[in-house]
Amino acid sequence: MRDNMTDDSADSLNDVVTQFTSYEDFLDSKITASALYYLEDEELARQLVELGQWGTVLTREEFQSRKVSPSLRNQHRTLASAGKELKDNFLKALAEREENNRNGILTSIIFIRDRNAGVQEVSGYIDYAHRLQTEDFEAYFSGKKRLMPRRSDLSFYNWRTQMSTSHSSPNYEVITDQPSGLVFQNKTDRKVLELNPWAASSDNWCRSEVKSDLYVQVVIYDHKTRSTTLTPYPAQ
């Protein structure tokens, strides 16, 4: 026995986390075409799968704990963006920040607004460093998939269904009761990131608008967690 599981069952779970780059991809594999047709909402379908509506599934915590295990973490010693010919400004911006977000120098937050697979407008804030830890970004940098906000990210909003969610991450606490609205507090230095587009940047964080052909709107907030001055990345 190992963690109350047989070796075979543990190996089966490890196969799941290596087969799917993210928990959402795993949930998608459980959604039938007919279910998606009647629900007309990809996020709702994922939620129903996660809640066990169509049978017991691996929990998000179980998936992510195995995704960041030492054996899987070794897959990320080489940067996912390495050797890729990147044409879009957003992918170039992600590549510039990948190493620093992996090694803890930066904890960047990505705001994305665009249309999902169901042609619904969605937006949200993504903890880039956390996503890098829990899924394989090679598919994004190679153009096989598009990075999109999810219900499990710092913030998610579907403009058609008006579904809104927020979740703190290992790097940021989500604070929703401030007069200025939604803010994120870094868990390392307790600094609060201002999302106001007119807020002035400081010596440890800055806001960058990124012009992308792949998305309606992209903004990246870079926060430096170590005691050195943050040099803004060049505008994309």
mmCIF file of C-alpha atoms in Angstrom:
data_model
loop_
_atom_site.group_PDB
_atom_site.id
_atom_site.type_symbol
_atom_site.label_atom_id
_atom_site.label_comp_id
_atom_site.label_asym_id
_atom_site.label_seq_id
_atom_site.Cartn_x
_atom_site.Cartn_y
_atom_site.Cartn_z
ATOM 1 C CA MET A 1 0.000 0.000 0.000
ATOM 2 C CA ARG A 2 1.114 3.581 -0.709
ATOM 3 C CA ASP A 3 -0.969 6.572 0.410
ATOM 4 C CA ASN A 4 -3.887 4.150 0.924
ATOM 5 C CA MET A 5 -3.710 3.088 -2.730
ATOM 6 C CA THR A 6 -2.298 0.056 -4.495
ATOM 7 C CA ASP A 7 0.733 0.548 -6.721
ATOM 8 C CA ASP A 8 -1.480 -0.076 -9.747
ATOM 9 C CA SER A 9 -3.998 2.619 -8.805
ATOM 10 C CA ALA A 10 -1.218 5.110 -8.034
ATOM 11 C CA ASP A 11 0.386 4.390 -11.384
ATOM 12 C CA SER A 12 -3.001 4.902 -13.056
ATOM 13 C CA LEU A 13 -3.361 8.335 -11.459
ATOM 14 C CA ASN A 14 0.140 9.274 -12.543
ATOM 15 C CA ASP A 15 -0.779 8.237 -16.084
ATOM 16 C CA VAL A 16 -3.700 10.691 -15.959
ATOM 17 C CA VAL A 17 -1.560 13.667 -14.943
ATOM 18 C CA THR A 18 1.049 12.907 -17.590
ATOM 19 C CA GLN A 19 -1.585 12.422 -20.306
ATOM 20 C CA PHE A 20 -3.284 15.781 -19.651
ATOM 21 C CA THR A 21 -1.388 19.057 -19.369
ATOM 22 C CA SER A 22 -4.019 20.635 -17.100
ATOM 23 C CA TYR A 23 -6.926 19.637 -14.887
ATOM 24 C CA GLU A 24 -9.294 21.391 -17.286
ATOM 25 C CA ASP A 25 -8.038 19.190 -20.143
ATOM 26 C CA PHE A 26 -8.767 16.173 -17.943
ATOM 27 C CA LEU A 27 -12.310 17.440 -17.262
ATOM 28 C CA ASP A 28 -12.838 18.110 -20.978
ATOM 29 C CA SER A 29 -12.056 14.469 -21.737
ATOM 30 C CA LYS A 30 -15.107 13.506 -19.640
ATOM 31 C CA ILE A 31 -17.548 15.840 -21.433
ATOM 32 C CA THR A 32 -19.635 14.311 -24.216
ATOM 33 C CA ALA A 33 -20.575 16.230 -27.343
ATOM 34 C CA SER A 34 -24.276 15.876 -26.519
ATOM 35 C CA ALA A 35 -23.809 17.257 -22.994
ATOM 36 C CA LEU A 36 -21.962 20.286 -24.346
ATOM 37 C CA TYR A 37 -24.654 20.777 -26.997
ATOM 38 C CA TYR A 38 -27.468 20.952 -24.427
ATOM 39 C CA LEU A 39 -25.575 22.909 -21.784
ATOM 40 C CA GLU A 40 -24.100 25.441 -24.265
ATOM 41 C CA ASP A 41 -21.503 26.349 -21.648
ATOM 42 C CA GLU A 42 -18.077 24.717 -21.489
ATOM 43 C CA GLU A 43 -17.320 26.022 -17.988
ATOM 44 C CA LEU A 44 -20.630 24.719 -16.618
ATOM 45 C CA ALA A 45 -19.943 21.310 -18.164
ATOM 46 C CA ARG A 46 -16.521 21.218 -16.506
ATOM 47 C CA GLN A 47 -18.066 22.162 -13.176
ATOM 48 C CA LEU A 48 -20.587 19.326 -13.405
ATOM 49 C CA VAL A 49 -17.831 16.813 -14.182
ATOM 50 C CA GLU A 50 -15.718 18.094 -11.271
ATOM 51 C CA LEU A 51 -18.712 17.761 -8.930
ATOM 52 C CA GLY A 52 -19.108 14.116 -9.963
ATOM 53 C CA GLN A 53 -22.341 14.559 -11.889
ATOM 54 C CA TRP A 54 -21.288 11.885 -14.392
ATOM 55 C CA GLY A 55 -19.213 9.682 -12.109
ATOM 56 C CA THR A 56 -16.322 9.924 -9.662
ATOM 57 C CA VAL A 57 -13.271 11.779 -10.991
ATOM 58 C CA LEU A 58 -9.813 12.718 -9.762
ATOM 59 C CA THR A 59 -10.033 15.872 -7.628
ATOM 60 C CA ARG A 60 -8.225 19.068 -8.575
ATOM 61 C CA GLU A 61 -5.999 18.777 -5.486
ATOM 62 C CA GLU A 62 -5.014 15.192 -6.326
ATOM 63 C CA PHE A 63 -4.240 16.147 -9.920
ATOM 64 C CA GLN A 64 -2.142 19.194 -9.039
ATOM 65 C CA SER A 65 -0.234 17.467 -6.220
ATOM 66 C CA ARG A 66 0.955 14.832 -8.688
ATOM 67 C CA LYS A 67 1.574 17.413 -11.407
ATOM 68 C CA VAL A 68 4.177 19.163 -9.258
ATOM 69 C CA SER A 69 5.749 15.967 -7.881
ATOM 70 C CA PRO A 70 9.567 15.652 -8.294
ATOM 71 C CA SER A 71 9.292 13.167 -11.154
ATOM 72 C CA LEU A 72 7.050 15.479 -13.159
ATOM 73 C CA ARG A 73 8.875 18.663 -12.159
ATOM 74 C CA ASN A 74 11.996 17.344 -13.867
ATOM 75 C CA GLN A 75 10.199 17.718 -17.196
ATOM 76 C CA HIS A 76 10.415 21.514 -16.812
ATOM 77 C CA ARG A 77 14.189 21.887 -16.471
ATOM 78 C CA THR A 78 14.177 23.042 -20.086
ATOM 79 C CA LEU A 79 12.062 26.132 -20.696
ATOM 80 C CA ALA A 80 8.846 25.366 -22.564
ATOM 81 C CA SER A 81 9.495 28.352 -24.846
ATOM 82 C CA ALA A 82 13.040 27.245 -25.730
ATOM 83 C CA GLY A 83 13.630 26.779 -29.453
ATOM 84 C CA LYS A 84 10.144 27.999 -30.427
ATOM 85 C CA GLU A 85 9.639 30.456 -33.293
ATOM 86 C CA LEU A 86 7.212 32.865 -31.680
ATOM 87 C CA LYS A 87 5.411 35.365 -33.876
ATOM 88 C CA ASP A 88 2.670 36.795 -31.669
ATOM 89 C CA ASN A 89 3.612 39.527 -29.205
ATOM 90 C CA PHE A 90 1.808 37.813 -26.332
ATOM 91 C CA LEU A 91 3.722 34.557 -26.716
ATOM 92 C CA LYS A 92 6.952 36.537 -26.942
ATOM 93 C CA ALA A 93 6.040 38.354 -23.717
ATOM 94 C CA LEU A 94 5.334 35.039 -21.965
ATOM 95 C CA ALA A 95 8.650 33.632 -23.166
ATOM 96 C CA GLU A 96 10.558 36.659 -21.847
ATOM 97 C CA ARG A 97 9.044 36.104 -18.406
ATOM 98 C CA GLU A 98 9.039 32.293 -18.262
ATOM 99 C CA GLU A 99 12.395 31.669 -16.573
ATOM 100 C CA ASN A 100 11.955 34.387 -13.937
ATOM 101 C CA ASN A 101 8.480 33.106 -13.066
ATOM 102 C CA ARG A 102 9.809 29.569 -12.755
ATOM 103 C CA ASN A 103 12.695 30.523 -10.465
ATOM 104 C CA GLY A 104 10.682 32.834 -8.200
ATOM 105 C CA ILE A 105 12.164 36.184 -9.217
ATOM 106 C CA LEU A 106 8.821 37.228 -10.719
ATOM 107 C CA THR A 107 5.206 36.386 -10.006
ATOM 108 C CA SER A 108 3.403 37.770 -13.041
ATOM 109 C CA ILE A 109 -0.365 38.101 -13.365
ATOM 110 C CA ILE A 110 -1.899 37.877 -16.834
ATOM 111 C CA PHE A 111 -5.229 39.509 -17.691
ATOM 112 C CA ILE A 112 -6.909 38.073 -20.782
ATOM 113 C CA ARG A 113 -10.186 39.055 -22.446
ATOM 114 C CA ASP A 114 -11.369 37.047 -25.450
ATOM 115 C CA ARG A 115 -13.982 34.567 -26.684
ATOM 116 C CA ASN A 116 -13.959 30.926 -25.580
ATOM 117 C CA ALA A 117 -14.673 27.852 -27.705
ATOM 118 C CA GLY A 118 -18.389 28.524 -27.305
ATOM 119 C CA VAL A 119 -17.917 32.057 -28.709
ATOM 120 C CA GLN A 120 -18.736 33.564 -25.311
ATOM 121 C CA GLU A 121 -16.730 36.554 -24.132
ATOM 122 C CA VAL A 122 -14.719 35.696 -21.020
ATOM 123 C CA SER A 123 -12.027 37.461 -19.047
ATOM 124 C CA GLY A 124 -9.867 36.715 -16.067
ATOM 125 C CA TYR A 125 -6.608 37.090 -14.180
ATOM 126 C CA ILE A 126 -4.072 34.233 -14.283
ATOM 127 C CA ASP A 127 -1.206 33.545 -11.864
ATOM 128 C CA TYR A 128 1.446 32.791 -14.494
ATOM 129 C CA ALA A 129 3.989 31.254 -12.100
ATOM 130 C CA HIS A 130 1.376 28.904 -10.638
ATOM 131 C CA ARG A 131 0.134 27.814 -14.070
ATOM 132 C CA LEU A 132 3.732 27.081 -15.091
ATOM 133 C CA GLN A 133 4.034 24.759 -12.092
ATOM 134 C CA THR A 134 0.832 22.849 -12.768
ATOM 135 C CA GLU A 135 0.740 22.360 -16.536
ATOM 136 C CA ASP A 136 2.966 21.943 -19.566
ATOM 137 C CA PHE A 137 3.248 25.230 -21.497
ATOM 138 C CA GLU A 138 4.861 23.621 -24.527
ATOM 139 C CA ALA A 139 1.401 23.328 -26.115
ATOM 140 C CA TYR A 140 0.835 27.073 -25.732
ATOM 141 C CA PHE A 141 4.219 28.128 -27.070
ATOM 142 C CA SER A 142 3.924 25.738 -30.010
ATOM 143 C CA GLY A 143 0.502 27.136 -30.935
ATOM 144 C CA LYS A 144 -1.407 23.890 -30.304
ATOM 145 C CA LYS A 145 -3.515 25.523 -27.584
ATOM 146 C CA ARG A 146 -4.480 29.036 -26.498
ATOM 147 C CA LEU A 147 -3.942 30.205 -22.948
ATOM 148 C CA MET A 148 -7.346 31.205 -21.553
ATOM 149 C CA PRO A 149 -8.663 32.136 -18.086
ATOM 150 C CA ARG A 150 -10.430 29.386 -16.130
ATOM 151 C CA ARG A 151 -12.743 29.148 -13.141
ATOM 152 C CA SER A 152 -9.776 27.979 -11.071
ATOM 153 C CA ASP A 153 -7.680 31.099 -11.796
ATOM 154 C CA LEU A 154 -7.394 34.192 -9.613
ATOM 155 C CA SER A 155 -10.466 35.633 -11.270
ATOM 156 C CA PHE A 156 -12.823 34.501 -14.022
ATOM 157 C CA TYR A 157 -15.902 36.103 -15.583
ATOM 158 C CA ASN A 158 -18.196 34.888 -18.362
ATOM 159 C CA TRP A 159 -19.892 37.945 -19.831
ATOM 160 C CA ARG A 160 -22.764 35.963 -21.346
ATOM 161 C CA THR A 161 -23.720 33.769 -18.378
ATOM 162 C CA GLN A 162 -22.455 36.347 -15.829
ATOM 163 C CA MET A 163 -20.721 33.558 -13.945
ATOM 164 C CA SER A 164 -17.965 34.971 -11.748
ATOM 165 C CA THR A 165 -15.378 33.121 -9.657
ATOM 166 C CA SER A 166 -12.241 34.024 -7.736
ATOM 167 C CA HIS A 167 -9.613 31.850 -6.075
ATOM 168 C CA SER A 168 -6.444 32.680 -4.193
ATOM 169 C CA SER A 169 -3.297 30.953 -5.461
ATOM 170 C CA PRO A 170 -0.002 29.920 -3.809
ATOM 171 C CA ASN A 171 1.373 33.348 -4.782
ATOM 172 C CA TYR A 172 -1.583 35.723 -4.394
ATOM 173 C CA GLU A 173 -4.467 36.379 -2.029
ATOM 174 C CA VAL A 174 -7.609 37.606 -3.790
ATOM 175 C CA ILE A 175 -9.193 40.578 -1.982
ATOM 176 C CA THR A 176 -12.654 41.621 -3.148
ATOM 177 C CA ASP A 177 -13.853 44.018 -0.441
ATOM 178 C CA GLN A 178 -11.635 47.006 -1.218
ATOM 179 C CA PRO A 179 -13.112 50.396 -2.228
ATOM 180 C CA SER A 180 -11.033 50.235 -5.407
ATOM 181 C CA GLY A 181 -12.503 46.830 -6.274
ATOM 182 C CA LEU A 182 -10.638 43.593 -6.935
ATOM 183 C CA VAL A 183 -6.971 43.552 -5.840
ATOM 184 C CA PHE A 184 -4.312 40.863 -5.413
ATOM 185 C CA GLN A 185 -1.940 40.738 -2.444
ATOM 186 C CA ASN A 186 1.359 38.960 -2.927
ATOM 187 C CA LYS A 187 1.824 36.312 -0.223
ATOM 188 C CA THR A 188 5.611 36.749 -0.038
ATOM 189 C CA ASP A 189 6.047 40.492 0.547
ATOM 190 C CA ARG A 190 2.366 41.393 1.221
ATOM 191 C CA LYS A 191 2.447 44.046 -1.517
ATOM 192 C CA VAL A 192 -0.908 44.817 -3.131
ATOM 193 C CA LEU A 193 -1.099 44.970 -6.918
ATOM 194 C CA GLU A 194 -3.211 47.831 -8.231
ATOM 195 C CA LEU A 195 -5.298 46.811 -11.244
ATOM 196 C CA ASN A 196 -6.273 50.389 -12.012
ATOM 197 C CA PRO A 197 -4.837 51.172 -15.491
ATOM 198 C CA TRP A 198 -3.992 54.707 -14.350
ATOM 199 C CA ALA A 199 -2.102 53.617 -11.242
ATOM 200 C CA ALA A 200 1.596 54.456 -11.332
ATOM 201 C CA SER A 201 4.064 51.572 -11.410
ATOM 202 C CA SER A 202 6.460 51.130 -8.495
ATOM 203 C CA ASP A 203 9.988 49.762 -8.127
ATOM 204 C CA ASN A 204 8.671 46.211 -7.618
ATOM 205 C CA TRP A 205 5.732 45.970 -10.004
ATOM 206 C CA CYS A 206 4.663 47.321 -13.373
ATOM 207 C CA ARG A 207 1.736 47.016 -15.786
ATOM 208 C CA SER A 208 2.221 46.271 -19.504
ATOM 209 C CA GLU A 209 -0.398 46.332 -22.249
ATOM 210 C CA VAL A 210 0.381 43.695 -24.889
ATOM 211 C CA LYS A 211 -0.948 44.040 -28.441
ATOM 212 C CA SER A 212 -1.828 40.549 -29.641
ATOM 213 C CA ASP A 213 -3.401 39.151 -32.802
ATOM 214 C CA LEU A 214 -4.671 36.187 -30.768
ATOM 215 C CA TYR A 215 -6.721 38.006 -28.112
ATOM 216 C CA VAL A 216 -9.057 40.978 -27.728
ATOM 217 C CA GLN A 217 -7.075 42.335 -24.787
ATOM 218 C CA VAL A 218 -3.982 41.289 -22.831
ATOM 219 C CA VAL A 219 -2.364 43.012 -19.852
ATOM 220 C CA ILE A 220 0.571 41.644 -17.846
ATOM 221 C CA TYR A 221 1.329 42.735 -14.286
ATOM 222 C CA ASP A 222 4.906 41.911 -13.309
ATOM 223 C CA HIS A 223 5.734 41.713 -9.605
ATOM 224 C CA LYS A 224 9.305 41.262 -8.455
ATOM 225 C CA THR A 225 9.470 39.326 -5.195
ATOM 226 C CA ARG A 226 13.160 39.832 -4.514
ATOM 227 C CA SER A 227 14.767 43.031 -3.219
ATOM 228 C CA THR A 228 15.956 44.437 -6.531
ATOM 229 C CA THR A 229 14.430 47.110 -8.714
ATOM 230 C CA LEU A 230 12.131 45.804 -11.410
ATOM 231 C CA THR A 231 13.186 46.795 -14.932
ATOM 232 C CA PRO A 232 10.056 47.002 -17.113
ATOM 233 C CA TYR A 233 9.964 44.657 -20.069
ATOM 234 C CA PRO A 234 9.943 46.318 -23.504
ATOM 235 C CA ALA A 235 6.482 47.138 -24.859
ATOM 236 C CA GLN A 236 5.037 44.486 -27.167
#
